[in-house]
């Protein structure tokens, strides 16, 4: 799916997005955000959508939340608090390198056209020692999951993927160290991941 098509799809999804994802994502979102270090001063939320993460973020931190869909961001305004909202592309972040203490990638890597680029951008903007928190649906290496692989072409047409293997992305980033990997939602189909950016 192209970026333009993705933007249009999520403009259409915006009115019903919360009803579609709140039920299974509320707990994992909160659990991930609870792992934000108390020392974090700058937080970047990539793929902020309707802003479900924003009320949960520590109020003392400077937060920037971005999404490719303005329709989604317009619904995030009531939840934004002091967070700055930006319409931007996860694969080309308008953020300087090594400036963020924390980056959140919640339900975004399986959505963007090129997950590897989005992960590379998240790593780029993290400071050494910074924390990357991910919540999304991933296959594990070698996992057969025939139904999920069968559904992949169809799900891709509605702006999400069901056959993404996180480890295939991570192996391209030796600067990212995986610290925890926990099953989260839908029988472990979704995972909560915490990573730290190392010195290069």
mmCIF file of C-alpha atoms in Angstrom:
data_model
loop_
_atom_site.group_PDB
_atom_site.id
_atom_site.type_symbol
_atom_site.label_atom_id
_atom_site.label_comp_id
_atom_site.label_asym_id
_atom_site.label_seq_id
_atom_site.Cartn_x
_atom_site.Cartn_y
_atom_site.Cartn_z
ATOM 1 C CA UNK A 1 0.000 0.000 0.000
ATOM 2 C CA UNK A 2 1.344 3.430 -0.957
ATOM 3 C CA UNK A 3 1.632 6.258 1.561
ATOM 4 C CA UNK A 4 -1.175 8.140 -0.162
ATOM 5 C CA UNK A 5 -3.403 5.074 -0.020
ATOM 6 C CA UNK A 6 -2.484 4.543 3.629
ATOM 7 C CA UNK A 7 -3.410 8.113 4.454
ATOM 8 C CA UNK A 8 -6.764 7.765 2.710
ATOM 9 C CA UNK A 9 -7.459 4.450 4.425
ATOM 10 C CA UNK A 10 -6.861 5.889 7.887
ATOM 11 C CA UNK A 11 -8.835 9.013 7.095
ATOM 12 C CA UNK A 12 -11.736 6.602 6.523
ATOM 13 C CA UNK A 13 -10.881 4.529 9.608
ATOM 14 C CA UNK A 14 -10.737 7.548 11.913
ATOM 15 C CA UNK A 15 -14.427 7.651 12.966
ATOM 16 C CA UNK A 16 -14.454 3.984 14.016
ATOM 17 C CA UNK A 17 -10.823 3.433 14.960
ATOM 18 C CA UNK A 18 -11.312 3.608 18.712
ATOM 19 C CA UNK A 19 -14.098 1.042 18.661
ATOM 20 C CA UNK A 20 -11.918 -1.282 16.597
ATOM 21 C CA UNK A 21 -8.789 -1.214 18.771
ATOM 22 C CA UNK A 22 -9.500 -0.004 22.304
ATOM 23 C CA UNK A 23 -10.727 -3.352 23.591
ATOM 24 C CA UNK A 24 -7.596 -5.376 22.851
ATOM 25 C CA UNK A 25 -5.026 -2.579 22.999
ATOM 26 C CA UNK A 26 -5.844 -0.657 26.197
ATOM 27 C CA UNK A 27 -3.958 -2.986 28.544
ATOM 28 C CA UNK A 28 -0.813 -3.461 26.445
ATOM 29 C CA UNK A 29 -0.592 0.270 25.731
ATOM 30 C CA UNK A 30 -0.763 1.088 29.427
ATOM 31 C CA UNK A 31 1.752 -1.634 30.307
ATOM 32 C CA UNK A 32 4.247 -0.357 27.725
ATOM 33 C CA UNK A 33 3.868 3.256 28.799
ATOM 34 C CA UNK A 34 4.366 2.246 32.431
ATOM 35 C CA UNK A 35 7.891 1.214 31.403
ATOM 36 C CA UNK A 36 8.857 4.736 30.358
ATOM 37 C CA UNK A 37 11.816 5.734 32.558
ATOM 38 C CA UNK A 38 11.012 8.426 35.106
ATOM 39 C CA UNK A 39 13.996 10.383 33.787
ATOM 40 C CA UNK A 40 12.560 10.667 30.265
ATOM 41 C CA UNK A 41 12.266 14.275 29.156
ATOM 42 C CA UNK A 42 11.314 13.860 25.490
ATOM 43 C CA UNK A 43 8.838 11.328 24.100
ATOM 44 C CA UNK A 44 7.945 10.768 20.462
ATOM 45 C CA UNK A 45 4.721 8.922 19.602
ATOM 46 C CA UNK A 46 4.880 7.654 16.021
ATOM 47 C CA UNK A 47 1.544 6.735 14.481
ATOM 48 C CA UNK A 48 -0.376 8.471 17.259
ATOM 49 C CA UNK A 49 -3.730 7.871 15.583
ATOM 50 C CA UNK A 50 -6.613 9.185 17.666
ATOM 51 C CA UNK A 51 -4.315 9.795 20.624
ATOM 52 C CA UNK A 52 -5.119 6.764 22.767
ATOM 53 C CA UNK A 53 -1.604 6.805 24.237
ATOM 54 C CA UNK A 54 -1.488 10.496 25.035
ATOM 55 C CA UNK A 55 -3.442 10.660 28.328
ATOM 56 C CA UNK A 56 -1.239 7.867 29.701
ATOM 57 C CA UNK A 57 2.100 9.620 29.136
ATOM 58 C CA UNK A 58 4.028 11.160 32.053
ATOM 59 C CA UNK A 59 2.920 14.806 32.256
ATOM 60 C CA UNK A 60 6.387 16.176 32.978
ATOM 61 C CA UNK A 61 7.810 15.024 29.634
ATOM 62 C CA UNK A 62 7.808 16.980 26.385
ATOM 63 C CA UNK A 63 5.765 14.925 23.926
ATOM 64 C CA UNK A 64 5.485 15.090 20.146
ATOM 65 C CA UNK A 65 2.810 12.891 18.540
ATOM 66 C CA UNK A 66 2.622 12.420 14.802
ATOM 67 C CA UNK A 67 0.487 10.577 12.301
ATOM 68 C CA UNK A 68 0.147 10.519 8.525
ATOM 69 C CA UNK A 69 -3.643 11.018 8.734
ATOM 70 C CA UNK A 70 -4.928 14.446 9.685
ATOM 71 C CA UNK A 71 -8.379 12.944 10.284
ATOM 72 C CA UNK A 72 -6.838 10.773 12.996
ATOM 73 C CA UNK A 73 -4.920 13.665 14.509
ATOM 74 C CA UNK A 74 -8.013 15.855 14.581
ATOM 75 C CA UNK A 75 -9.567 13.246 16.874
ATOM 76 C CA UNK A 76 -6.424 13.237 19.022
ATOM 77 C CA UNK A 77 -6.771 16.932 19.901
ATOM 78 C CA UNK A 78 -9.039 16.322 22.872
ATOM 79 C CA UNK A 79 -6.519 13.854 24.298
ATOM 80 C CA UNK A 80 -3.367 15.753 23.444
ATOM 81 C CA UNK A 81 -2.965 17.841 26.581
ATOM 82 C CA UNK A 82 0.392 19.581 26.159
ATOM 83 C CA UNK A 83 1.579 17.201 23.417
ATOM 84 C CA UNK A 84 2.457 18.745 20.074
ATOM 85 C CA UNK A 85 0.599 17.127 17.159
ATOM 86 C CA UNK A 86 2.213 16.865 13.730
ATOM 87 C CA UNK A 87 1.083 15.360 10.453
ATOM 88 C CA UNK A 88 4.131 13.426 9.310
ATOM 89 C CA UNK A 89 5.401 10.166 7.845
ATOM 90 C CA UNK A 90 6.822 7.447 10.111
ATOM 91 C CA UNK A 91 9.338 6.582 7.388
ATOM 92 C CA UNK A 92 10.702 10.142 7.232
ATOM 93 C CA UNK A 93 10.479 11.689 10.679
ATOM 94 C CA UNK A 94 10.829 15.489 10.899
ATOM 95 C CA UNK A 95 12.866 15.056 14.081
ATOM 96 C CA UNK A 96 16.590 15.644 14.589
ATOM 97 C CA UNK A 97 18.801 12.641 15.197
ATOM 98 C CA UNK A 98 19.506 11.507 18.767
ATOM 99 C CA UNK A 99 17.032 13.896 20.389
ATOM 100 C CA UNK A 100 14.384 11.595 21.946
ATOM 101 C CA UNK A 101 14.574 9.725 25.231
ATOM 102 C CA UNK A 102 11.621 7.479 24.331
ATOM 103 C CA UNK A 103 9.932 6.489 21.070
ATOM 104 C CA UNK A 104 6.569 4.707 21.047
ATOM 105 C CA UNK A 105 5.627 2.554 18.060
ATOM 106 C CA UNK A 106 2.161 1.261 18.888
ATOM 107 C CA UNK A 107 0.332 -0.527 16.065
ATOM 108 C CA UNK A 108 2.389 1.180 13.389
ATOM 109 C CA UNK A 109 5.125 -1.167 12.065
ATOM 110 C CA UNK A 110 2.572 -3.588 10.623
ATOM 111 C CA UNK A 111 0.810 -0.676 8.928
ATOM 112 C CA UNK A 112 3.462 1.400 7.161
ATOM 113 C CA UNK A 113 4.536 0.472 3.605
ATOM 114 C CA UNK A 114 8.155 -0.139 4.680
ATOM 115 C CA UNK A 115 8.468 -1.280 8.291
ATOM 116 C CA UNK A 116 12.244 -1.406 8.028
ATOM 117 C CA UNK A 117 12.372 2.313 7.239
ATOM 118 C CA UNK A 118 10.080 3.202 10.119
ATOM 119 C CA UNK A 119 12.219 1.222 12.561
ATOM 120 C CA UNK A 120 15.379 2.817 11.181
ATOM 121 C CA UNK A 121 13.888 6.269 11.690
ATOM 122 C CA UNK A 122 12.817 5.443 15.240
ATOM 123 C CA UNK A 123 16.358 4.296 16.004
ATOM 124 C CA UNK A 124 17.864 7.379 14.386
ATOM 125 C CA UNK A 125 15.971 9.846 16.562
ATOM 126 C CA UNK A 126 16.676 7.969 19.822
ATOM 127 C CA UNK A 127 19.494 9.149 22.024
ATOM 128 C CA UNK A 128 22.053 6.514 23.026
ATOM 129 C CA UNK A 129 20.526 4.830 26.044
ATOM 130 C CA UNK A 130 17.043 5.788 24.856
ATOM 131 C CA UNK A 131 14.070 3.445 25.062
ATOM 132 C CA UNK A 132 12.020 2.119 22.150
ATOM 133 C CA UNK A 133 8.612 0.659 23.086
ATOM 134 C CA UNK A 134 6.710 -1.379 20.497
ATOM 135 C CA UNK A 135 3.265 -2.966 20.564
ATOM 136 C CA UNK A 136 2.163 -4.701 17.378
ATOM 137 C CA UNK A 137 1.326 -7.994 15.705
ATOM 138 C CA UNK A 138 4.307 -10.048 14.583
ATOM 139 C CA UNK A 139 5.100 -13.569 13.537
ATOM 140 C CA UNK A 140 8.058 -15.218 15.224
ATOM 141 C CA UNK A 141 10.961 -16.581 13.145
ATOM 142 C CA UNK A 142 9.959 -19.866 11.538
ATOM 143 C CA UNK A 143 6.388 -19.638 12.775
ATOM 144 C CA UNK A 144 4.114 -21.304 10.232
ATOM 145 C CA UNK A 145 0.840 -19.493 11.066
ATOM 146 C CA UNK A 146 -0.768 -20.503 7.734
ATOM 147 C CA UNK A 147 -3.943 -18.508 8.354
ATOM 148 C CA UNK A 148 -2.057 -15.303 9.102
ATOM 149 C CA UNK A 149 0.114 -15.761 6.031
ATOM 150 C CA UNK A 150 -2.958 -16.510 3.933
ATOM 151 C CA UNK A 151 -4.656 -13.368 5.214
ATOM 152 C CA UNK A 152 -1.620 -11.161 4.521
ATOM 153 C CA UNK A 153 -2.544 -10.069 0.964
ATOM 154 C CA UNK A 154 -6.104 -9.269 2.020
ATOM 155 C CA UNK A 155 -5.140 -7.492 5.245
ATOM 156 C CA UNK A 156 -2.543 -5.461 3.378
ATOM 157 C CA UNK A 157 -5.313 -4.095 1.228
ATOM 158 C CA UNK A 158 -7.032 -2.717 4.337
ATOM 159 C CA UNK A 159 -3.914 -1.046 5.731
ATOM 160 C CA UNK A 160 -2.290 -3.651 7.968
ATOM 161 C CA UNK A 161 -0.043 -6.714 7.663
ATOM 162 C CA UNK A 162 -0.365 -10.087 9.363
ATOM 163 C CA UNK A 163 2.913 -11.694 8.242
ATOM 164 C CA UNK A 164 5.569 -9.305 9.592
ATOM 165 C CA UNK A 165 8.499 -10.957 11.430
ATOM 166 C CA UNK A 166 10.018 -8.477 13.884
ATOM 167 C CA UNK A 167 13.337 -10.294 14.085
ATOM 168 C CA UNK A 168 13.823 -9.721 10.342
ATOM 169 C CA UNK A 169 13.681 -5.997 11.065
ATOM 170 C CA UNK A 170 15.781 -6.066 14.206
ATOM 171 C CA UNK A 171 18.708 -7.917 12.621
ATOM 172 C CA UNK A 172 19.339 -4.806 10.507
ATOM 173 C CA UNK A 173 19.915 -2.721 13.651
ATOM 174 C CA UNK A 174 22.810 -3.875 15.822
ATOM 175 C CA UNK A 175 22.510 -0.592 17.716
ATOM 176 C CA UNK A 176 19.168 -1.747 19.162
ATOM 177 C CA UNK A 177 19.259 -4.214 22.056
ATOM 178 C CA UNK A 178 16.089 -6.174 22.800
ATOM 179 C CA UNK A 179 15.447 -6.039 26.551
ATOM 180 C CA UNK A 180 12.020 -7.659 26.803
ATOM 181 C CA UNK A 181 9.558 -9.447 24.523
ATOM 182 C CA UNK A 182 6.169 -10.291 26.005
ATOM 183 C CA UNK A 183 2.986 -11.712 24.450
ATOM 184 C CA UNK A 184 0.205 -9.149 24.477
ATOM 185 C CA UNK A 185 -3.374 -9.584 23.259
ATOM 186 C CA UNK A 186 -5.140 -12.035 20.948
ATOM 187 C CA UNK A 187 -3.425 -15.148 22.268
ATOM 188 C CA UNK A 188 0.084 -13.800 21.792
ATOM 189 C CA UNK A 189 -0.459 -12.667 18.201
ATOM 190 C CA UNK A 190 0.524 -9.207 19.438
ATOM 191 C CA UNK A 191 3.781 -8.583 21.314
ATOM 192 C CA UNK A 192 5.136 -5.917 23.645
ATOM 193 C CA UNK A 193 8.788 -5.168 22.991
ATOM 194 C CA UNK A 194 11.232 -2.933 24.853
ATOM 195 C CA UNK A 195 14.537 -2.037 23.249
ATOM 196 C CA UNK A 196 17.431 0.233 24.123
ATOM 197 C CA UNK A 197 19.604 2.135 21.685
ATOM 198 C CA UNK A 198 23.278 1.422 22.249
ATOM 199 C CA UNK A 199 26.281 3.620 21.578
ATOM 200 C CA UNK A 200 27.511 3.164 17.994
#
